CSV table of N, CA and C in Angstrom, one decimal:
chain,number,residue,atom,x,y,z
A,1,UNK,N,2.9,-11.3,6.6
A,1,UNK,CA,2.1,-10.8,5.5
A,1,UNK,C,3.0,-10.2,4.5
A,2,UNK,N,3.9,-9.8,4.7
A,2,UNK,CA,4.8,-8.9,4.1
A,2,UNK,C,5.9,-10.1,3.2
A,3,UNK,N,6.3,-10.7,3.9
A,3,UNK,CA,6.6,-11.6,3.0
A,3,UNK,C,6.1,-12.6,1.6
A,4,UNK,N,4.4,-12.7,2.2
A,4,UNK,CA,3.5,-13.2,1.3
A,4,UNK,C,3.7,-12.4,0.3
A,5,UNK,N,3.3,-11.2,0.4
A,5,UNK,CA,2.6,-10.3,-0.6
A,5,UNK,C,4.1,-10.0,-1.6
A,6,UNK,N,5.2,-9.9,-1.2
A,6,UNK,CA,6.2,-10.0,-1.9
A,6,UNK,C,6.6,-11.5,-2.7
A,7,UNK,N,6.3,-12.9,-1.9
A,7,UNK,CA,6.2,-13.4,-2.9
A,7,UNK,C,5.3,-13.5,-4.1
A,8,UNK,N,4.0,-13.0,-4.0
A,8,UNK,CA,3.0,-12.9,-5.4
A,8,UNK,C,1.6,-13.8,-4.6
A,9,UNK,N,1.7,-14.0,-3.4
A,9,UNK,CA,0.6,-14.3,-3.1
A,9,UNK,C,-0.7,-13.2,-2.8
A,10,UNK,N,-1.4,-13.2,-3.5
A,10,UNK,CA,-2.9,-11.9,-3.1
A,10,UNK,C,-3.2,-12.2,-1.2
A,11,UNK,N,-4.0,-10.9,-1.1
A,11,UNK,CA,-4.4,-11.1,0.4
A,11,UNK,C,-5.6,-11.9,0.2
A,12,UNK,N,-6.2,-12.5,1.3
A,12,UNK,CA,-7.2,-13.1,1.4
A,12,UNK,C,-8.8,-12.1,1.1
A,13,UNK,N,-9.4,-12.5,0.4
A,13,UNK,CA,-10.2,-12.0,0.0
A,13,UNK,C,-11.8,-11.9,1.0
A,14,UNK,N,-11.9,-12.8,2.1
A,14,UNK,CA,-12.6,-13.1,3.0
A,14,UNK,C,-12.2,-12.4,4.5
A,15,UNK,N,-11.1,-12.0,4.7
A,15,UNK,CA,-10.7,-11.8,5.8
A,15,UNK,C,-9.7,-10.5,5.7
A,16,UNK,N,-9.9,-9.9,4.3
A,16,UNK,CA,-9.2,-8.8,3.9
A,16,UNK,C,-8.0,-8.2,5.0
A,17,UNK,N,-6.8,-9.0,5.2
A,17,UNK,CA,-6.0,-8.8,6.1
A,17,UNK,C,-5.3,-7.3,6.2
A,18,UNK,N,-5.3,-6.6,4.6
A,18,UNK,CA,-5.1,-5.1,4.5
A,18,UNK,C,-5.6,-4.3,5.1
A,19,UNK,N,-7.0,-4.6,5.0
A,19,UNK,CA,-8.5,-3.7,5.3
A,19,UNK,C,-7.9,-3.3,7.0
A,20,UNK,N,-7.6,-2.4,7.5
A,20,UNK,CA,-7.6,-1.9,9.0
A,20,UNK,C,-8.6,-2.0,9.3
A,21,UNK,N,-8.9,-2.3,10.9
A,21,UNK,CA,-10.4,-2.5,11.8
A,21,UNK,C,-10.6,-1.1,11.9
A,22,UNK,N,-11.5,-0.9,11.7
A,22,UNK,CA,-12.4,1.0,11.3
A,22,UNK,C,-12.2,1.5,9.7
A,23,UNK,N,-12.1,2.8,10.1
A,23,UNK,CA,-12.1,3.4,8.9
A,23,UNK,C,-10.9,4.1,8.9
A,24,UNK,N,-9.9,4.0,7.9
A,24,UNK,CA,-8.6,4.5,8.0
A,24,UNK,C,-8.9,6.4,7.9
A,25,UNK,N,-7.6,7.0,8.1
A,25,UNK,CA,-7.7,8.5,8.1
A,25,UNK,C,-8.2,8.8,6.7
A,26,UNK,N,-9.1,9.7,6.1
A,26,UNK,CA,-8.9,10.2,4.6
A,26,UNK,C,-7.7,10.4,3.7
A,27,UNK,N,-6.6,10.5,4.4
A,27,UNK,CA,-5.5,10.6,3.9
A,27,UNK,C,-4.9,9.7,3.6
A,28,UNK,N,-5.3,8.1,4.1
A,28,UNK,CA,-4.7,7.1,4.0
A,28,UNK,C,-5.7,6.7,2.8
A,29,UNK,N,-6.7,6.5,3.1
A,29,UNK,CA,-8.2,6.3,2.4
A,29,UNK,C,-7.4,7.1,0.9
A,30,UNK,N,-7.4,8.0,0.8
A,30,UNK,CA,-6.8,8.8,-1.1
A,30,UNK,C,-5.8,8.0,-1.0
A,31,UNK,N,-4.4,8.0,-0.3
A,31,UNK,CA,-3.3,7.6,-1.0
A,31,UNK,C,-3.8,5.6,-1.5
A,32,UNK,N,-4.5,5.1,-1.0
A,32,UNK,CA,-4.8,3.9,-1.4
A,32,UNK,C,-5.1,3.7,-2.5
A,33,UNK,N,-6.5,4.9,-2.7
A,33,UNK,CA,-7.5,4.9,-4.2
A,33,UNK,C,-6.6,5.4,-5.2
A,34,UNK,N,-5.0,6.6,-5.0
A,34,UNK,CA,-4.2,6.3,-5.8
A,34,UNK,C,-3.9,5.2,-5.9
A,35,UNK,N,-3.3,4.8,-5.2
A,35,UNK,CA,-2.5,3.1,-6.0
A,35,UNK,C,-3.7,2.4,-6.3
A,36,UNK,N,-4.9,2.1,-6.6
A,36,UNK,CA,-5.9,1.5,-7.1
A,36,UNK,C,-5.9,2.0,-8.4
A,37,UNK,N,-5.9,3.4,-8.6
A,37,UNK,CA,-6.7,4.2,-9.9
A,37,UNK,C,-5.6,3.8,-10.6
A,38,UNK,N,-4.0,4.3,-10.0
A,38,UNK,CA,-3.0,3.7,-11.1
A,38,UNK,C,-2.2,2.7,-10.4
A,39,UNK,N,-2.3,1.5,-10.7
A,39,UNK,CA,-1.1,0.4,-10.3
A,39,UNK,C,0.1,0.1,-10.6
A,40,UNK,N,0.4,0.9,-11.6
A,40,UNK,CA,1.6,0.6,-12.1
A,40,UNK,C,2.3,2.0,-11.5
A,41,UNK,N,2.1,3.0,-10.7
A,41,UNK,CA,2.7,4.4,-10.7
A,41,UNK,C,3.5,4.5,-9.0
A,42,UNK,N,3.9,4.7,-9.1
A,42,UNK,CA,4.7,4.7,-8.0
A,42,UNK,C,4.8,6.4,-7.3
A,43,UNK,N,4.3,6.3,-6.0
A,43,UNK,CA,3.9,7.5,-5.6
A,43,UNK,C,5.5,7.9,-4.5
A,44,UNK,N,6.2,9.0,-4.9
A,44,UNK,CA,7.7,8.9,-4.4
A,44,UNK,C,7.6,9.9,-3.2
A,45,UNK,N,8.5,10.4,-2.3
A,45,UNK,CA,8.0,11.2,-1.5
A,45,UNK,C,7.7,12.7,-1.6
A,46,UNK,N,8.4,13.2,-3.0
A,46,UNK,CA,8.1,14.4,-2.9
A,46,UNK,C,6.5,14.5,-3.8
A,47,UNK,N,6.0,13.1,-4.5
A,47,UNK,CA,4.6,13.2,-4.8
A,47,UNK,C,3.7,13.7,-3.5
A,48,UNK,N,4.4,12.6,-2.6
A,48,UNK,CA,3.4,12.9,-1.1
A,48,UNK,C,3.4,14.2,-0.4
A,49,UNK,N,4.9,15.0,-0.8
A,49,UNK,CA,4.7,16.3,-0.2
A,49,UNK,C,3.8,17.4,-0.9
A,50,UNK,N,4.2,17.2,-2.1
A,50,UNK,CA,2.9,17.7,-3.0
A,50,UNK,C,1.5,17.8,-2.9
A,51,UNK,N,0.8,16.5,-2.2
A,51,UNK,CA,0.1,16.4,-1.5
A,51,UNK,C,-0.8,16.8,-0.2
A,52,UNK,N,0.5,17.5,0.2
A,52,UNK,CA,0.5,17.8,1.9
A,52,UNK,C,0.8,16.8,2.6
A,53,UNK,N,1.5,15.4,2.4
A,53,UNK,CA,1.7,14.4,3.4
A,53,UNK,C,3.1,14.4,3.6
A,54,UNK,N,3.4,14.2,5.1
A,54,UNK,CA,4.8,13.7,5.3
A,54,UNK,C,5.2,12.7,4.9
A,55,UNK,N,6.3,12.4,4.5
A,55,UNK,CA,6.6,11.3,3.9
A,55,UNK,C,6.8,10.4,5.6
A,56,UNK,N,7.0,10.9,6.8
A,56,UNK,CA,7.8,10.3,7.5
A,56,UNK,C,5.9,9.6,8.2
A,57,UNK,N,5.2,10.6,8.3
A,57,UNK,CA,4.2,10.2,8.8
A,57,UNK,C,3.6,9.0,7.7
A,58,UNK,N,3.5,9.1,6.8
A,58,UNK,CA,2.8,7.7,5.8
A,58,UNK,C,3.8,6.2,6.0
A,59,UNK,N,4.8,6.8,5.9
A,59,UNK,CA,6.0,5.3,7.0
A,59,UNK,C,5.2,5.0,7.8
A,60,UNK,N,5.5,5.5,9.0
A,60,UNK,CA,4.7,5.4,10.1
A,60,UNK,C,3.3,4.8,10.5
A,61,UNK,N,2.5,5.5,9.8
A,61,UNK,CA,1.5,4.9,9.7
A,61,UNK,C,1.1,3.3,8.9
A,62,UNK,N,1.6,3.1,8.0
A,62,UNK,CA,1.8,2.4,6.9
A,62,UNK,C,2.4,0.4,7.8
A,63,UNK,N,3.2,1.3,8.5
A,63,UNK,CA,4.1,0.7,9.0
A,63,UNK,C,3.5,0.0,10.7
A,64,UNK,N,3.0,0.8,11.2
A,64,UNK,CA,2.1,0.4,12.1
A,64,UNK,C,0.9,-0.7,11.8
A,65,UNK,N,0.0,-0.2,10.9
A,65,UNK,CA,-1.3,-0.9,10.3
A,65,UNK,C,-0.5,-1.8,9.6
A,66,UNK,N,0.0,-1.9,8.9
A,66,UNK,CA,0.3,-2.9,7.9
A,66,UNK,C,1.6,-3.6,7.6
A,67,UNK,N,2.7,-3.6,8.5
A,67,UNK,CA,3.6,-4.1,8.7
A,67,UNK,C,4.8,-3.6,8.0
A,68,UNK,N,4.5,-3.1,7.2
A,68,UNK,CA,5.7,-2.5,6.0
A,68,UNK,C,5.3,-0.8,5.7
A,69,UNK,N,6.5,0.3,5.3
A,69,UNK,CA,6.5,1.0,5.0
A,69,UNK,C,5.2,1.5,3.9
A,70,UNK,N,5.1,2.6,3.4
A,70,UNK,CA,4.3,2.9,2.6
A,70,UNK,C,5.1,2.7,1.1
A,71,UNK,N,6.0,2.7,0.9
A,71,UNK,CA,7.1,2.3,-0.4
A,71,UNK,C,6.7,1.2,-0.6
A,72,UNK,N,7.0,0.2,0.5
A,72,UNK,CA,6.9,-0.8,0.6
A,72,UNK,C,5.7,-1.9,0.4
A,73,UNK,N,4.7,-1.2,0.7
A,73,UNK,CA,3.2,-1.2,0.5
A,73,UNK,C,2.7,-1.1,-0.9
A,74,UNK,N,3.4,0.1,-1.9
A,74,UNK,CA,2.7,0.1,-3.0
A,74,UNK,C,3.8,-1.2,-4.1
A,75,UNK,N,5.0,-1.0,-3.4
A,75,UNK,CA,5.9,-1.9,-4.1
A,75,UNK,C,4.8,-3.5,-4.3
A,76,UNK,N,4.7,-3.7,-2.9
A,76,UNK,CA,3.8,-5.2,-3.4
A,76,UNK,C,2.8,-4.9,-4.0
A,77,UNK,N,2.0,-4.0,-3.8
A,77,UNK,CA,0.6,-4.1,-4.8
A,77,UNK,C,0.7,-4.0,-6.0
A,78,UNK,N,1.9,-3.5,-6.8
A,78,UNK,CA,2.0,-3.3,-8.0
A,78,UNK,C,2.4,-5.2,-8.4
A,79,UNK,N,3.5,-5.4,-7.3
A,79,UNK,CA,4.5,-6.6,-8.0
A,79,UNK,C,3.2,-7.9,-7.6
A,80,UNK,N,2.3,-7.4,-6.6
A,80,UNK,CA,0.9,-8.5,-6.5
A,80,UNK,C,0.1,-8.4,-8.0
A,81,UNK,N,-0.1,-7.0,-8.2
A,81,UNK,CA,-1.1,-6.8,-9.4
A,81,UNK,C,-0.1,-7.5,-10.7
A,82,UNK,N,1.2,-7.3,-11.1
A,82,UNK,CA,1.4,-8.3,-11.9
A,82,UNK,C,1.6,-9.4,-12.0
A,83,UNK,N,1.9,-10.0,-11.0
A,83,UNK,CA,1.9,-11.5,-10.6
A,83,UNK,C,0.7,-11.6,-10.9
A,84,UNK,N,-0.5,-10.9,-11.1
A,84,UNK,CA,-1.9,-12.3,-11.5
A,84,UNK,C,-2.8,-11.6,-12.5
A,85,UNK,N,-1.6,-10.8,-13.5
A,85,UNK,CA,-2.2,-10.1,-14.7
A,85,UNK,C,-1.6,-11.2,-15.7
A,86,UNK,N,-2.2,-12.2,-16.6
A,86,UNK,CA,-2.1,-13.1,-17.2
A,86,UNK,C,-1.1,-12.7,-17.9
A,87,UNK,N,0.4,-13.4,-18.4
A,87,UNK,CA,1.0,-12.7,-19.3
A,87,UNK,C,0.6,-12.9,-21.1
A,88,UNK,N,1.1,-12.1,-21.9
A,88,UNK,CA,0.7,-12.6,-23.5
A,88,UNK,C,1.1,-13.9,-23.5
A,89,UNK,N,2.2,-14.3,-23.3
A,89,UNK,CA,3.0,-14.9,-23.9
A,89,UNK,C,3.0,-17.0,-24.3
């Protein structure tokens, strides 16, 4: 999956391979709806300690559910979200 989403392919939209089976922690649930609200922003670790989150625990987590780090995670969503933002040109 991780590979996909780095080359510019979107997740499946029917089978939402992101979406974790249940309901993720609320803590995972906000840092998501950040990278939603802004896509282009890159959340660094001392944003997350700001927050109250470990940086080591959002790896972890990130990294379990989803195959890749939490860095790693918003890196593709951004480089997904421009890969299928039409360019001007």
């Amino acid at each position: 999956m991780r590979e996909a989403l780095f080359a510019g392919f979107r997740p499946c939209k029917r089978c939402t391979p992101l979406d974790t089976p249940g309901k993720p922690p609320e803590w995972v649930a906000g840092l998501i709806a950040r990278l939603d609200a802004a896509p282009d922003a890159r959340i660094r670790a001392g944003d997350l300690r700001a927050s109250g989150i470990d940086p080591g625990r959002a790896r972890r987590w990130f990294k379990t559910h989803y195959g890749m780090t939490f860095t790693a995670f918003g890196r593709a969503r951004r480089l997904s979200g421009a890969l299928a933002t039409p360019s001007g040109g």
